[in-house]
Amino acid sequence: MSLTNRILIAMVAGIALGSLLNLLAHSGAAPESVQAVLDDVLVDGVFDVVGRIFVASLKLLVVPLVLVSLICGSSSLGDSARMGPIAVKTLCFYLATTAIAVSLALLAAVVIGPGSHVELGGDYTYEASAAPPLVDVLVDIFPSNPVQAMAEGKMLQIIVFALLFGYAISHAGEAGRRLAGFFRDTEAVVMKMVEILMSLAPYGVFALLARLFSTMGISAIADLAAYFFTVLAVLVCHALLVYSLLLKGFTGLSPRLLLAKMRPVWAFAFSTASSGATLPVTLRTVERRLGVHNSVAGFTVPLGATINMDGTAIMQGVATVFIAQVYGVDLSMSAYITVILTATLASIGTAAVPGVGLITLALVLEQAGLPVAGIALIIGVDRLLDMVRTAVNVTGDATISVIVGRSEGQLEVAVFEDPRADQAGEGDRGPPLRY
Ligand code: ASP
């Protein structure tokens, strides 16, 4: 059976079993001793351990993969004059798509009005954690100690170091050529590690989802149905329509193929709710299945995982209007523009881990003059939306990587158009993965 199908079955089985366990726990149907065994041994035992090991193993590969992939990419660019334009183009696309995403979200929320019939009952409080000031975010991009940057997983710092290192390799003559060969070999080996881990994904995905759904109250959706489905609708529309139009418009390539190849990546994003943890799989897919050369993908994918968060911006756009409607505040035109600007910039400072979108939402609400306590209203369904928006975030990274790759002549169209790319046993790369 193909990997995609095995992961899909694991997802459905995990969600079903988790929901069943949740139901059982809430109905009190099982004797206390049985319930205790289910909770302690299964949910907080096996599922928790397997899920955490799975996420840890994914994260394990992030730093080595980004480092070697980007060093290979930037050293092979040779003509370093291309680096600047690639960086500027990528950044513009990332910011523009995020601005489109949040505008779409605002429009949908204003038209649908998810918060107009919600009564403010009870006492809502939310303790906002401080979001980092933008200046610090900018200065923090430049590393003073590469080892520390890697130890702390500071992605932007690693990107800067790797770019510089790769650039130096391509200008260091014979020594540089020897080192480039070493990094190319290392990259092939780390990619192999990603492949091994991907083949174990069904177990990890199953454990993560079973545990999550057994502890999560799905009933919260009923109370927040209008908000939940508005965010969901915009997320789906952005992922399927906006990205497809952009891809078709800028490259002429088939969006259907891209979406089909992204399916396994979505499963990782959905179950981990972290574009950071999903990064190894996104990078492998973009390079090996979508055909973007790693001189572009090695830069665009890690950068995208760190700063491009369209899904998160969509949640923030809908949440802002929802909270304004619940509190009966009329947002002015300038408030909407402020929300678009803040949400777009805040996505740069949003770490690629679960739930951070809520923290930067505080920043957006403050700028729009809305009560930050309103976040407490939507917290109940945030984890579920986080899973979906993370899938949208990684789709954006992949789409822009293909567009930039194509415009730089760094895209192998034959690979992109081959539905079986990365499946045919590629010589010494070992037995193939079947997607
Ligand atoms: N979980 C999201 C991500 O990693 C960030 C967020 O929206 O909280 O992409």
Short mmCIF file of C-alpha atoms and ligand atoms in Angstrom, two decimals:
data_model
loop_
_atom_site.label_atom_id
_atom_site.label_comp_id
_atom_site.label_asym_id
_atom_site.label_seq_id
_atom_site.Cartn_x
_atom_site.Cartn_y
_atom_site.Cartn_z
CA MET A 1 0.00 0.00 0.00
CA SER A 2 1.28 3.50 -0.74
CA LEU A 3 2.57 5.71 2.04
CA THR A 4 -0.16 8.30 1.43
CA ASN A 5 -2.87 5.70 1.90
CA ARG A 6 -1.24 4.20 4.98
CA ILE A 7 -0.99 7.65 6.58
CA LEU A 8 -4.58 8.43 5.63
CA ILE A 9 -5.83 5.22 7.25
CA ALA A 10 -3.72 5.97 10.35
CA MET A 11 -5.25 9.46 10.55
CA VAL A 12 -8.81 8.22 10.30
CA ALA A 13 -8.15 5.38 12.77
CA GLY A 14 -6.43 7.75 15.22
CA ILE A 15 -9.25 10.29 15.10
CA ALA A 16 -11.90 7.55 15.43
CA LEU A 17 -10.22 5.80 18.34
CA GLY A 18 -9.45 9.09 20.08
CA SER A 19 -13.03 10.30 19.76
CA LEU A 20 -14.30 6.94 21.03
CA LEU A 21 -12.05 7.12 24.08
CA ASN A 22 -13.21 10.68 24.66
CA LEU A 23 -16.84 9.62 24.50
CA LEU A 24 -16.20 6.71 26.84
CA ALA A 25 -14.47 8.92 29.39
CA HIS A 26 -17.27 11.48 29.36
CA SER A 27 -20.12 8.99 29.45
CA GLY A 28 -18.63 7.16 32.44
CA ALA A 29 -19.76 3.88 30.87
CA ALA A 30 -16.54 2.03 31.65
CA PRO A 31 -15.79 0.87 35.21
CA GLU A 32 -13.36 3.14 37.03
CA SER A 33 -10.50 0.65 36.95
CA VAL A 34 -10.84 0.13 33.19
CA GLN A 35 -11.02 3.88 32.62
CA ALA A 36 -7.87 4.38 34.68
CA VAL A 37 -6.01 1.78 32.61
CA LEU A 38 -7.19 3.43 29.37
CA ASP A 39 -6.11 6.86 30.56
CA ASP A 40 -2.80 5.95 32.17
CA VAL A 41 -1.57 3.12 29.99
CA LEU A 42 -3.00 3.96 26.59
CA VAL A 43 -3.58 7.71 26.30
CA ASP A 44 -0.94 9.10 28.65
CA GLY A 45 1.28 6.05 28.15
CA VAL A 46 1.66 4.45 24.74
CA PHE A 47 0.10 7.22 22.60
CA ASP A 48 1.92 9.98 24.43
CA VAL A 49 5.31 8.24 24.25
CA VAL A 50 5.02 7.20 20.58
CA GLY A 51 3.72 10.65 19.56
CA ARG A 52 6.44 12.53 21.39
CA ILE A 53 9.20 10.30 20.03
CA PHE A 54 7.83 10.82 16.52
CA VAL A 55 7.81 14.62 16.80
CA ALA A 56 11.26 14.59 18.43
CA SER A 57 12.66 12.50 15.57
CA LEU A 58 11.24 14.92 13.02
CA LYS A 59 12.71 17.88 14.85
CA LEU A 60 16.02 16.05 15.08
CA LEU A 61 16.41 16.29 11.32
CA VAL A 62 15.47 19.95 10.95
CA VAL A 63 18.80 21.60 11.78
CA PRO A 64 21.10 19.16 9.94
CA LEU A 65 18.84 19.15 6.90
CA VAL A 66 18.42 22.90 6.63
CA LEU A 67 22.12 23.45 7.17
CA VAL A 68 23.44 20.99 4.58
CA SER A 69 20.68 21.60 2.07
CA LEU A 70 21.21 25.33 2.13
CA ILE A 71 25.00 25.04 2.03
CA CYS A 72 24.70 22.74 -1.01
CA GLY A 73 22.20 25.07 -2.62
CA SER A 74 24.08 28.32 -2.13
CA SER A 75 27.43 26.81 -3.04
CA SER A 76 26.03 25.35 -6.26
CA LEU A 77 24.46 28.65 -7.25
CA GLY A 78 27.99 29.73 -8.10
CA ASP A 79 26.75 32.92 -9.66
CA SER A 80 26.16 34.52 -6.30
CA ALA A 81 24.55 37.51 -7.98
CA ARG A 82 21.35 35.42 -8.13
CA MET A 83 21.15 35.11 -4.36
CA GLY A 84 19.90 38.64 -3.78
CA PRO A 85 17.08 38.52 -6.35
CA ILE A 86 15.98 35.07 -5.13
CA ALA A 87 15.80 36.35 -1.56
CA VAL A 88 13.91 39.51 -2.50
CA LYS A 89 11.48 37.66 -4.78
CA THR A 90 10.77 35.01 -2.15
CA LEU A 91 10.22 37.58 0.57
CA CYS A 92 7.84 39.61 -1.63
CA PHE A 93 5.80 36.52 -2.51
CA TYR A 94 5.61 35.42 1.12
CA LEU A 95 4.47 38.83 2.33
CA ALA A 96 2.03 39.34 -0.57
CA THR A 97 0.34 35.94 -0.11
CA THR A 98 -0.01 36.58 3.62
CA ALA A 99 -1.58 39.98 2.95
CA ILE A 100 -4.00 38.34 0.47
CA ALA A 101 -4.80 35.67 3.06
CA VAL A 102 -5.65 38.09 5.83
CA SER A 103 -7.65 40.35 3.47
CA LEU A 104 -9.69 37.35 2.33
CA ALA A 105 -10.25 36.40 5.96
CA LEU A 106 -11.44 39.89 6.89
CA LEU A 107 -13.78 40.02 3.91
CA ALA A 108 -15.29 36.61 4.67
CA ALA A 109 -15.71 37.42 8.35
CA VAL A 110 -17.40 40.76 7.62
CA VAL A 111 -19.79 39.15 5.11
CA ILE A 112 -20.58 36.05 7.21
CA GLY A 113 -20.57 37.82 10.58
CA PRO A 114 -19.66 34.83 12.77
CA GLY A 115 -19.74 36.88 15.97
CA SER A 116 -22.89 38.90 15.43
CA HIS A 117 -25.23 36.54 17.28
CA VAL A 118 -22.87 35.44 20.02
CA GLU A 119 -23.84 36.56 23.54
CA LEU A 120 -20.98 37.43 25.88
CA GLY A 121 -21.73 35.20 28.86
CA GLY A 122 -19.42 34.51 31.77
CA ASP A 123 -16.16 36.12 32.62
CA TYR A 124 -13.51 35.87 29.95
CA THR A 125 -9.93 36.58 30.77
CA TYR A 126 -6.80 35.86 28.80
CA GLU A 127 -3.28 36.44 29.95
CA ALA A 128 -1.41 37.53 26.81
CA SER A 129 2.23 36.55 26.66
CA ALA A 130 4.40 39.31 25.31
CA ALA A 131 5.14 39.05 21.59
CA PRO A 132 8.73 40.01 20.72
CA PRO A 133 9.23 43.57 19.40
CA LEU A 134 9.79 43.68 15.64
CA VAL A 135 13.22 45.33 15.94
CA ASP A 136 14.46 42.45 18.10
CA VAL A 137 13.10 39.98 15.55
CA LEU A 138 15.14 41.71 12.84
CA VAL A 139 18.39 41.95 14.80
CA ASP A 140 17.97 38.37 15.96
CA ILE A 141 18.31 37.16 12.35
CA PHE A 142 22.07 37.64 12.52
CA PRO A 143 23.92 35.00 14.53
CA SER A 144 26.85 35.75 16.79
CA ASN A 145 27.50 32.08 17.43
CA PRO A 146 26.55 29.46 14.81
CA VAL A 147 26.77 26.57 17.26
CA GLN A 148 24.41 28.30 19.65
CA ALA A 149 22.05 29.09 16.76
CA MET A 150 21.95 25.41 15.85
CA ALA A 151 21.61 24.26 19.45
CA GLU A 152 18.66 26.59 19.95
CA GLY A 153 17.19 25.80 16.52
CA LYS A 154 17.10 29.46 15.46
CA MET A 155 16.12 28.95 11.86
CA LEU A 156 16.77 32.43 10.45
CA GLN A 157 20.22 32.52 12.04
CA ILE A 158 21.02 29.09 10.60
CA ILE A 159 19.86 30.29 7.18
CA VAL A 160 22.16 33.34 7.33
CA PHE A 161 25.14 31.23 8.43
CA ALA A 162 24.53 28.54 5.79
CA LEU A 163 24.14 31.11 3.00
CA LEU A 164 27.43 32.73 3.96
CA PHE A 165 29.17 29.37 4.27
CA GLY A 166 27.88 28.18 0.89
CA TYR A 167 28.87 31.43 -0.75
CA ALA A 168 32.39 31.08 0.68
CA ILE A 169 32.60 27.46 -0.54
CA SER A 170 31.81 28.52 -4.10
CA HIS A 171 34.61 31.08 -3.93
CA ALA A 172 37.27 28.99 -2.17
CA GLY A 173 38.66 27.15 -5.21
CA GLU A 174 39.87 23.57 -4.75
CA ALA A 175 39.22 23.51 -0.99
CA GLY A 176 35.69 24.70 -1.62
CA ARG A 177 35.08 22.02 -4.26
CA ARG A 178 36.23 19.27 -1.85
CA LEU A 179 33.97 20.56 0.91
CA ALA A 180 31.02 20.93 -1.49
CA GLY A 181 31.32 17.22 -2.31
CA PHE A 182 31.23 16.37 1.39
CA PHE A 183 28.08 18.42 1.94
CA ARG A 184 26.37 16.92 -1.11
CA ASP A 185 27.01 13.44 0.29
CA THR A 186 25.80 14.49 3.73
CA GLU A 187 22.63 15.87 2.20
CA ALA A 188 21.90 12.58 0.44
CA VAL A 189 22.34 10.76 3.76
CA VAL A 190 20.14 13.14 5.76
CA MET A 191 17.45 12.92 3.06
CA LYS A 192 17.62 9.16 3.48
CA MET A 193 16.98 9.65 7.20
CA VAL A 194 13.90 11.70 6.31
CA GLU A 195 12.72 8.87 4.08
CA ILE A 196 13.18 6.29 6.84
CA LEU A 197 11.22 8.46 9.22
CA MET A 198 8.46 9.04 6.68
CA SER A 199 7.92 5.32 6.37
CA LEU A 200 7.25 5.22 10.14
CA ALA A 201 4.81 8.13 9.92
CA PRO A 202 1.58 6.10 10.09
CA TYR A 203 2.41 5.00 13.64
CA GLY A 204 3.39 8.48 14.76
CA VAL A 205 0.39 10.13 13.14
CA PHE A 206 -1.96 7.55 14.65
CA ALA A 207 -0.57 8.03 18.18
CA LEU A 208 -0.62 11.84 17.98
CA LEU A 209 -4.19 12.04 16.71
CA ALA A 210 -5.56 9.33 19.00
CA ARG A 211 -4.16 11.12 22.05
CA LEU A 212 -5.26 14.56 20.89
CA PHE A 213 -8.84 13.57 20.10
CA SER A 214 -9.20 11.56 23.30
CA THR A 215 -8.40 14.64 25.36
CA MET A 216 -9.98 17.34 23.21
CA GLY A 217 -13.57 18.41 23.68
CA ILE A 218 -15.07 18.43 20.21
CA SER A 219 -18.24 19.88 21.75
CA ALA A 220 -16.50 23.28 21.78
CA ILE A 221 -17.06 23.38 18.02
CA ALA A 222 -20.82 23.50 18.48
CA ASP A 223 -20.62 26.74 20.48
CA LEU A 224 -18.21 28.33 18.04
CA ALA A 225 -19.53 26.75 14.85
CA ALA A 226 -19.85 30.04 12.90
CA TYR A 227 -16.29 31.11 13.77
CA PHE A 228 -14.83 27.64 13.24
CA PHE A 229 -16.40 27.11 9.83
CA THR A 230 -15.61 30.64 8.63
CA VAL A 231 -11.91 30.10 9.37
CA LEU A 232 -12.06 26.64 7.82
CA ALA A 233 -13.76 27.90 4.66
CA VAL A 234 -11.18 30.66 4.12
CA LEU A 235 -8.33 28.24 4.80
CA VAL A 236 -9.63 25.77 2.23
CA CYS A 237 -10.35 28.55 -0.28
CA HIS A 238 -6.85 30.00 0.12
CA ALA A 239 -5.15 26.61 -0.18
CA LEU A 240 -7.17 25.41 -3.16
CA LEU A 241 -7.97 28.60 -5.07
CA VAL A 242 -5.41 31.31 -4.31
CA TYR A 243 -2.36 29.05 -4.50
CA SER A 244 -3.70 27.32 -7.62
CA LEU A 245 -4.28 30.64 -9.36
CA LEU A 246 -0.82 31.86 -8.40
CA LEU A 247 0.82 28.65 -9.56
CA LYS A 248 -1.07 28.56 -12.84
CA GLY A 249 -0.59 32.28 -13.44
CA PHE A 250 3.14 32.43 -12.74
CA THR A 251 4.28 29.03 -13.98
CA GLY A 252 1.53 27.47 -16.10
CA LEU A 253 2.03 24.23 -14.14
CA SER A 254 -0.81 22.05 -12.90
CA PRO A 255 -2.03 22.96 -9.39
CA ARG A 256 -3.75 19.56 -9.18
CA LEU A 257 -0.38 17.80 -9.33
CA LEU A 258 1.08 20.02 -6.66
CA LEU A 259 -1.86 19.45 -4.33
CA ALA A 260 -1.73 15.69 -4.90
CA LYS A 261 1.98 15.58 -4.06
CA MET A 262 1.42 17.65 -0.93
CA ARG A 263 -0.99 15.14 0.63
CA PRO A 264 1.56 13.27 2.76
CA VAL A 265 3.02 16.62 3.90
CA TRP A 266 -0.45 17.73 5.03
CA ALA A 267 -0.72 14.64 7.20
CA PHE A 268 2.50 15.61 8.99
CA ALA A 269 1.41 19.23 9.35
CA PHE A 270 -2.05 18.22 10.55
CA SER A 271 -0.89 15.78 13.19
CA THR A 272 2.05 17.81 14.53
CA ALA A 273 0.49 21.30 14.12
CA SER A 274 4.01 22.57 13.57
CA SER A 275 5.49 23.74 10.27
CA GLY A 276 8.88 23.49 11.96
CA ALA A 277 8.53 19.78 12.71
CA THR A 278 7.09 19.21 9.22
CA LEU A 279 10.01 20.98 7.55
CA PRO A 280 12.11 17.89 6.70
CA VAL A 281 9.15 16.35 4.87
CA THR A 282 8.23 19.62 3.13
CA LEU A 283 11.80 20.09 1.94
CA ARG A 284 12.12 16.55 0.68
CA THR A 285 8.81 16.83 -1.18
CA VAL A 286 9.63 20.19 -2.74
CA GLU A 287 13.05 19.00 -3.94
CA ARG A 288 12.41 15.40 -4.90
CA ARG A 289 8.75 15.37 -5.90
CA LEU A 290 8.11 18.92 -7.12
CA GLY A 291 11.51 19.21 -8.78
CA VAL A 292 12.76 22.48 -7.27
CA HIS A 293 16.55 22.51 -7.23
CA ASN A 294 17.98 22.83 -3.75
CA SER A 295 19.73 26.09 -4.62
CA VAL A 296 16.22 27.57 -4.37
CA ALA A 297 14.33 25.08 -2.16
CA GLY A 298 17.12 24.99 0.43
CA PHE A 299 16.46 28.67 1.00
CA THR A 300 12.75 29.15 0.32
CA VAL A 301 11.38 26.20 2.33
CA PRO A 302 13.16 26.83 5.68
CA LEU A 303 12.52 30.55 5.30
CA GLY A 304 8.86 29.89 4.52
CA ALA A 305 8.45 27.55 7.49
CA THR A 306 9.74 30.37 9.66
CA ILE A 307 8.09 33.49 8.26
CA ASN A 308 5.32 32.47 5.85
CA MET A 309 2.16 31.74 7.81
CA ASP A 310 -0.85 32.38 5.61
CA GLY A 311 -3.07 29.98 7.55
CA THR A 312 -2.19 31.66 10.80
CA ALA A 313 -2.92 35.09 9.32
CA ILE A 314 -6.34 33.83 8.15
CA MET A 315 -7.22 32.71 11.67
CA GLN A 316 -6.09 36.10 12.97
CA GLY A 317 -8.17 38.01 10.42
CA VAL A 318 -11.38 36.09 11.18
CA ALA A 319 -10.69 36.14 14.93
CA THR A 320 -10.26 39.93 14.95
CA VAL A 321 -13.60 40.54 13.23
CA PHE A 322 -15.28 37.85 15.36
CA ILE A 323 -14.06 39.41 18.61
CA ALA A 324 -15.03 42.90 17.42
CA GLN A 325 -18.53 41.64 16.60
CA VAL A 326 -18.94 39.86 19.94
CA TYR A 327 -17.84 42.97 21.85
CA GLY A 328 -20.00 45.17 19.62
CA VAL A 329 -17.06 47.24 18.34
CA ASP A 330 -17.30 48.76 14.84
CA LEU A 331 -14.00 48.46 13.03
CA SER A 332 -13.02 51.44 10.88
CA MET A 333 -11.33 51.18 7.50
CA SER A 334 -8.01 52.18 9.07
CA ALA A 335 -8.44 49.44 11.67
CA TYR A 336 -8.81 46.87 8.86
CA ILE A 337 -5.66 48.15 7.19
CA THR A 338 -3.85 48.00 10.53
CA VAL A 339 -4.98 44.39 10.94
CA ILE A 340 -3.70 43.47 7.46
CA LEU A 341 -0.32 45.09 8.11
CA THR A 342 0.09 43.77 11.64
CA ALA A 343 -1.02 40.24 10.84
CA THR A 344 1.33 40.13 7.83
CA LEU A 345 4.29 41.37 9.85
CA ALA A 346 3.35 39.30 12.90
CA SER A 347 3.51 36.14 10.79
CA ILE A 348 7.25 36.79 10.47
CA GLY A 349 7.57 36.69 14.23
CA THR A 350 5.32 33.64 14.63
CA ALA A 351 7.40 30.63 15.58
CA ALA A 352 6.66 27.46 13.61
CA VAL A 353 5.28 25.56 16.60
CA PRO A 354 1.76 24.73 17.79
CA GLY A 355 -0.42 27.51 19.10
CA VAL A 356 1.90 30.47 18.60
CA GLY A 357 -0.61 32.11 16.27
CA LEU A 358 -2.72 32.91 19.33
CA ILE A 359 0.14 34.79 20.97
CA THR A 360 0.70 37.03 17.98
CA LEU A 361 -3.08 37.48 17.72
CA ALA A 362 -2.76 39.50 20.94
CA LEU A 363 -0.50 41.89 19.04
CA VAL A 364 -3.01 42.22 16.20
CA LEU A 365 -5.91 42.82 18.58
CA GLU A 366 -3.98 45.45 20.50
CA GLN A 367 -3.15 47.32 17.30
CA ALA A 368 -6.80 47.23 16.28
CA GLY A 369 -7.83 48.53 19.71
CA LEU A 370 -9.72 45.37 20.69
CA PRO A 371 -9.71 43.61 24.08
CA VAL A 372 -7.03 40.93 24.18
CA ALA A 373 -9.24 38.98 26.60
CA GLY A 374 -11.36 38.16 23.55
CA ILE A 375 -8.83 35.43 22.72
CA ALA A 376 -10.37 33.37 25.52
CA LEU A 377 -13.52 33.17 23.38
CA ILE A 378 -11.87 31.21 20.60
CA ILE A 379 -9.32 29.15 22.49
CA GLY A 380 -11.64 26.12 22.65
CA VAL A 381 -11.35 25.32 18.96
CA ASP A 382 -7.89 26.68 18.33
CA ARG A 383 -5.99 23.41 18.40
CA LEU A 384 -8.14 21.92 15.66
CA LEU A 385 -7.81 25.04 13.53
CA ASP A 386 -4.07 25.08 14.25
CA MET A 387 -3.77 21.68 12.60
CA VAL A 388 -5.52 22.85 9.45
CA ARG A 389 -3.80 26.21 9.26
CA THR A 390 -0.39 24.55 9.62
CA ALA A 391 -1.24 22.45 6.54
CA VAL A 392 -2.06 25.70 4.70
CA ASN A 393 1.19 27.28 5.91
CA VAL A 394 3.31 24.49 4.42
CA THR A 395 1.32 24.49 1.17
CA GLY A 396 2.17 28.18 0.79
CA ASP A 397 5.87 27.44 1.30
CA ALA A 398 5.80 24.73 -1.37
CA THR A 399 3.82 26.79 -3.90
CA ILE A 400 6.07 29.83 -3.62
CA SER A 401 9.16 27.59 -3.83
CA VAL A 402 7.89 26.18 -7.14
CA ILE A 403 7.08 29.67 -8.46
CA VAL A 404 10.49 31.09 -7.48
CA GLY A 405 12.26 27.94 -8.70
CA ARG A 406 10.56 28.18 -12.07
CA SER A 407 11.31 31.87 -12.49
CA GLU A 408 14.99 31.21 -11.75
CA GLY A 409 15.23 28.25 -14.14
CA GLN A 410 15.82 26.02 -11.10
CA LEU A 411 12.78 23.78 -11.56
CA GLU A 412 12.81 20.43 -13.29
CA VAL A 413 9.46 20.41 -15.02
CA ALA A 414 9.80 16.70 -15.86
CA VAL A 415 10.04 15.89 -12.15
CA PHE A 416 7.11 18.17 -11.30
CA GLU A 417 4.95 16.57 -13.96
CA ASP A 418 5.88 13.02 -13.06
CA PRO A 419 3.25 11.77 -10.59
CA ARG A 420 5.64 9.00 -9.58
CA ALA A 421 8.67 11.23 -8.98
CA ASP A 422 10.80 10.10 -6.02
CA GLN A 423 9.23 6.66 -6.21
CA ALA A 424 11.36 4.99 -8.84
CA GLY A 425 14.43 3.47 -7.14
CA GLU A 426 17.12 6.01 -7.75
CA GLY A 427 20.33 4.04 -7.98
CA ASP A 428 22.28 4.07 -4.76
CA ARG A 429 19.56 5.89 -2.91
CA GLY A 430 18.12 2.53 -1.86
CA PRO A 431 14.64 1.08 -2.08
CA PRO A 432 12.04 3.60 -3.15
CA LEU A 433 9.27 5.13 -1.10
CA ARG A 434 5.83 4.59 -2.54
CA TYR A 435 3.65 7.63 -2.05
N1 ASP B 1 1.20 25.97 14.28
C1 ASP B 1 1.47 26.94 13.28
C2 ASP B 1 2.67 26.49 12.48
O1 ASP B 1 3.57 25.90 13.00
C3 ASP B 1 1.68 28.31 13.83
C4 ASP B 1 0.39 28.81 14.44
O2 ASP B 1 -0.50 29.21 13.68
O3 ASP B 1 0.23 28.77 15.65
O4 ASP B 1 2.73 26.72 11.29
#
